[in-house]
């Protein structure tokens, strides 16, 4: 005598929580997801544009991704030790360069020396093989939802090439504005 037990009837596949949402809510969540992804990628796109313009475009085209007045303001804030600045630790070479500019040009030092042309030349110090500074980027990530930090070049010189001077690492700070991400601070 065999005791036959009935096999349980398989339940129909249940819908996921997402599928149970009303269609309008699903579209809203999808739009939110796409917007979030675009926001997270947008400073990287700005860096790509900055690199492209630095290599190919005229210097004046940098104004679309660089707020040179904000760069001036951040350097002035850094020079005034009592004010907060987006600029971190600066190199001795940067301090010497600023001091020389102030001795030479006085109160107009920043306007005369910190220009789009200066920034372009600074970024091109890390250009290898005509690819711009992009291959030399060592760090690029958010420091807050509206600030983005970039380090171009190595902090320490490579031991294999101690005879060849290494370019000083360049640091950029990008800030989110109504016009998109723009460079608001540059230093080395």
Short mmCIF file of C-alpha atoms in Angstrom, two decimals:
data_model
loop_
_atom_site.label_atom_id
_atom_site.label_comp_id
_atom_site.label_asym_id
_atom_site.label_seq_id
_atom_site.Cartn_x
_atom_site.Cartn_y
_atom_site.Cartn_z
CA UNK A 1 0.00 0.00 0.00
CA UNK A 2 1.43 3.25 -1.01
CA UNK A 3 0.64 6.48 0.52
CA UNK A 4 0.39 8.98 -2.21
CA UNK A 5 0.64 12.54 -1.26
CA UNK A 6 -0.41 15.25 -3.52
CA UNK A 7 2.25 17.51 -4.88
CA UNK A 8 1.67 21.13 -4.08
CA UNK A 9 0.30 23.13 -6.93
CA UNK A 10 2.83 25.66 -8.04
CA UNK A 11 1.73 29.20 -7.42
CA UNK A 12 1.69 31.46 -10.44
CA UNK A 13 4.75 33.70 -10.65
CA UNK A 14 4.25 36.76 -8.54
CA UNK A 15 4.96 40.19 -9.87
CA UNK A 16 7.82 42.17 -8.45
CA UNK A 17 7.20 45.19 -6.28
CA UNK A 18 8.21 47.44 -9.14
CA UNK A 19 5.67 45.83 -11.45
CA UNK A 20 2.93 46.24 -8.84
CA UNK A 21 3.40 50.01 -8.85
CA UNK A 22 1.07 52.10 -10.97
CA UNK A 23 2.45 52.95 -14.38
CA UNK A 24 2.95 56.62 -13.49
CA UNK A 25 5.04 55.75 -10.47
CA UNK A 26 7.17 53.36 -12.51
CA UNK A 27 7.90 56.08 -15.06
CA UNK A 28 8.73 58.53 -12.27
CA UNK A 29 11.17 56.06 -10.69
CA UNK A 30 12.76 55.36 -14.06
CA UNK A 31 13.13 59.10 -14.72
CA UNK A 32 14.67 59.55 -11.27
CA UNK A 33 17.14 56.74 -11.91
CA UNK A 34 18.18 58.14 -15.29
CA UNK A 35 18.51 61.67 -13.87
CA UNK A 36 20.64 60.39 -10.98
CA UNK A 37 22.95 58.51 -13.34
CA UNK A 38 23.34 61.57 -15.57
CA UNK A 39 24.10 63.74 -12.55
CA UNK A 40 26.74 61.32 -11.30
CA UNK A 41 28.38 61.19 -14.74
CA UNK A 42 28.16 64.91 -15.52
CA UNK A 43 31.44 66.08 -13.88
CA UNK A 44 33.31 63.35 -15.75
CA UNK A 45 31.78 64.62 -18.98
CA UNK A 46 32.91 68.14 -18.04
CA UNK A 47 36.45 66.81 -17.47
CA UNK A 48 36.38 65.18 -20.90
CA UNK A 49 35.21 68.50 -22.42
CA UNK A 50 37.94 70.39 -20.53
CA UNK A 51 40.58 68.00 -21.85
CA UNK A 52 39.23 68.23 -25.41
CA UNK A 53 39.16 72.04 -25.35
CA UNK A 54 42.62 72.20 -23.75
CA UNK A 55 44.11 70.10 -26.53
CA UNK A 56 42.08 71.22 -29.56
CA UNK A 57 40.15 74.37 -28.91
CA UNK A 58 41.17 77.97 -28.68
CA UNK A 59 42.06 79.15 -25.19
CA UNK A 60 38.97 81.37 -25.08
CA UNK A 61 36.74 78.27 -25.39
CA UNK A 62 37.86 77.23 -21.90
CA UNK A 63 35.48 79.87 -20.52
CA UNK A 64 32.61 77.43 -21.15
CA UNK A 65 33.98 75.06 -18.48
CA UNK A 66 36.14 77.38 -16.33
CA UNK A 67 34.91 80.18 -14.11
CA UNK A 68 38.13 82.20 -14.06
CA UNK A 69 36.67 84.76 -11.62
CA UNK A 70 35.94 81.96 -9.15
CA UNK A 71 39.52 80.69 -9.60
CA UNK A 72 40.79 84.21 -8.74
CA UNK A 73 38.49 84.37 -5.72
CA UNK A 74 39.61 80.97 -4.39
CA UNK A 75 43.29 81.96 -4.67
CA UNK A 76 42.55 85.23 -2.85
CA UNK A 77 40.69 83.27 -0.17
CA UNK A 78 43.67 80.92 0.18
CA UNK A 79 46.07 83.84 0.56
CA UNK A 80 43.86 85.21 3.35
CA UNK A 81 44.39 82.59 6.04
CA UNK A 82 41.22 83.63 7.89
CA UNK A 83 38.85 82.70 5.04
CA UNK A 84 37.80 79.23 3.87
CA UNK A 85 38.86 78.19 0.39
CA UNK A 86 38.26 75.27 -1.96
CA UNK A 87 42.03 75.11 -2.39
CA UNK A 88 43.83 72.49 -0.32
CA UNK A 89 47.53 72.28 0.41
CA UNK A 90 49.58 74.10 -2.20
CA UNK A 91 53.14 73.40 -3.28
CA UNK A 92 56.09 75.65 -2.55
CA UNK A 93 56.38 76.29 -6.28
CA UNK A 94 52.81 77.63 -6.38
CA UNK A 95 53.45 79.93 -3.40
CA UNK A 96 56.69 81.20 -4.99
CA UNK A 97 54.89 81.78 -8.29
CA UNK A 98 52.10 83.77 -6.62
CA UNK A 99 54.57 85.81 -4.54
CA UNK A 100 56.57 86.69 -7.66
CA UNK A 101 53.39 87.75 -9.47
CA UNK A 102 52.36 89.96 -6.53
CA UNK A 103 55.81 91.59 -6.42
CA UNK A 104 55.69 92.19 -10.16
CA UNK A 105 52.05 93.22 -10.68
CA UNK A 106 50.82 94.28 -7.24
CA UNK A 107 47.06 94.25 -6.81
CA UNK A 108 46.48 93.12 -10.41
CA UNK A 109 48.61 90.02 -9.97
CA UNK A 110 45.79 87.48 -10.17
CA UNK A 111 44.05 89.16 -13.11
CA UNK A 112 47.32 89.35 -15.04
CA UNK A 113 48.74 85.91 -14.26
CA UNK A 114 45.82 83.58 -13.50
CA UNK A 115 44.20 83.48 -16.91
CA UNK A 116 42.64 80.89 -19.17
CA UNK A 117 45.98 80.74 -21.00
CA UNK A 118 47.80 80.02 -17.73
CA UNK A 119 45.34 77.25 -16.88
CA UNK A 120 45.69 75.75 -20.35
CA UNK A 121 49.49 75.70 -20.09
CA UNK A 122 49.26 74.25 -16.58
CA UNK A 123 47.04 71.41 -17.80
CA UNK A 124 49.24 70.80 -20.84
CA UNK A 125 52.24 70.12 -18.58
CA UNK A 126 50.65 66.67 -18.16
CA UNK A 127 50.03 66.12 -21.87
CA UNK A 128 51.66 63.01 -23.26
CA UNK A 129 51.30 61.85 -26.84
CA UNK A 130 48.77 64.59 -27.66
CA UNK A 131 46.03 63.00 -25.50
CA UNK A 132 45.91 65.94 -23.10
CA UNK A 133 45.84 65.58 -19.34
CA UNK A 134 43.14 62.87 -19.29
CA UNK A 135 45.56 59.89 -19.06
CA UNK A 136 47.35 61.60 -16.14
CA UNK A 137 44.22 61.91 -13.97
CA UNK A 138 44.94 60.07 -10.71
CA UNK A 139 41.84 60.99 -8.75
CA UNK A 140 38.43 62.35 -9.71
CA UNK A 141 35.47 62.06 -7.37
CA UNK A 142 32.84 64.00 -5.46
CA UNK A 143 33.76 65.80 -2.23
CA UNK A 144 30.10 66.84 -1.80
CA UNK A 145 26.99 66.76 -4.00
CA UNK A 146 28.02 70.10 -5.57
CA UNK A 147 31.83 69.81 -5.42
CA UNK A 148 34.14 67.54 -7.38
CA UNK A 149 37.90 67.10 -6.83
CA UNK A 150 40.48 66.18 -9.46
CA UNK A 151 44.18 65.39 -9.17
CA UNK A 152 46.21 65.32 -12.35
CA UNK A 153 49.65 63.73 -12.06
CA UNK A 154 51.39 61.82 -9.30
CA UNK A 155 52.06 63.24 -5.84
CA UNK A 156 55.52 61.77 -5.69
CA UNK A 157 58.07 61.57 -8.48
CA UNK A 158 58.76 58.12 -9.85
CA UNK A 159 62.10 56.75 -8.62
CA UNK A 160 63.06 55.46 -12.07
CA UNK A 161 63.18 58.93 -13.58
CA UNK A 162 64.80 61.10 -10.91
CA UNK A 163 66.95 62.85 -13.53
CA UNK A 164 63.91 64.01 -15.51
CA UNK A 165 61.87 66.66 -13.69
CA UNK A 166 58.30 65.51 -13.11
CA UNK A 167 55.47 67.99 -13.52
CA UNK A 168 53.88 69.04 -10.26
CA UNK A 169 50.45 67.51 -9.68
CA UNK A 170 47.64 69.87 -10.64
CA UNK A 171 44.52 70.00 -8.51
CA UNK A 172 41.17 71.16 -9.82
CA UNK A 173 37.94 71.78 -7.96
CA UNK A 174 34.74 71.72 -9.94
CA UNK A 175 31.57 73.30 -8.64
CA UNK A 176 28.00 72.75 -9.77
CA UNK A 177 26.35 75.89 -11.17
CA UNK A 178 23.21 76.57 -13.17
CA UNK A 179 25.41 76.30 -16.26
CA UNK A 180 26.67 72.85 -15.27
CA UNK A 181 29.96 71.81 -13.73
CA UNK A 182 32.74 74.40 -13.98
CA UNK A 183 36.30 74.66 -12.69
CA UNK A 184 36.22 76.98 -9.68
CA UNK A 185 39.74 76.40 -8.32
CA UNK A 186 43.07 75.36 -9.82
CA UNK A 187 46.41 75.04 -8.06
CA UNK A 188 49.51 72.88 -7.86
#
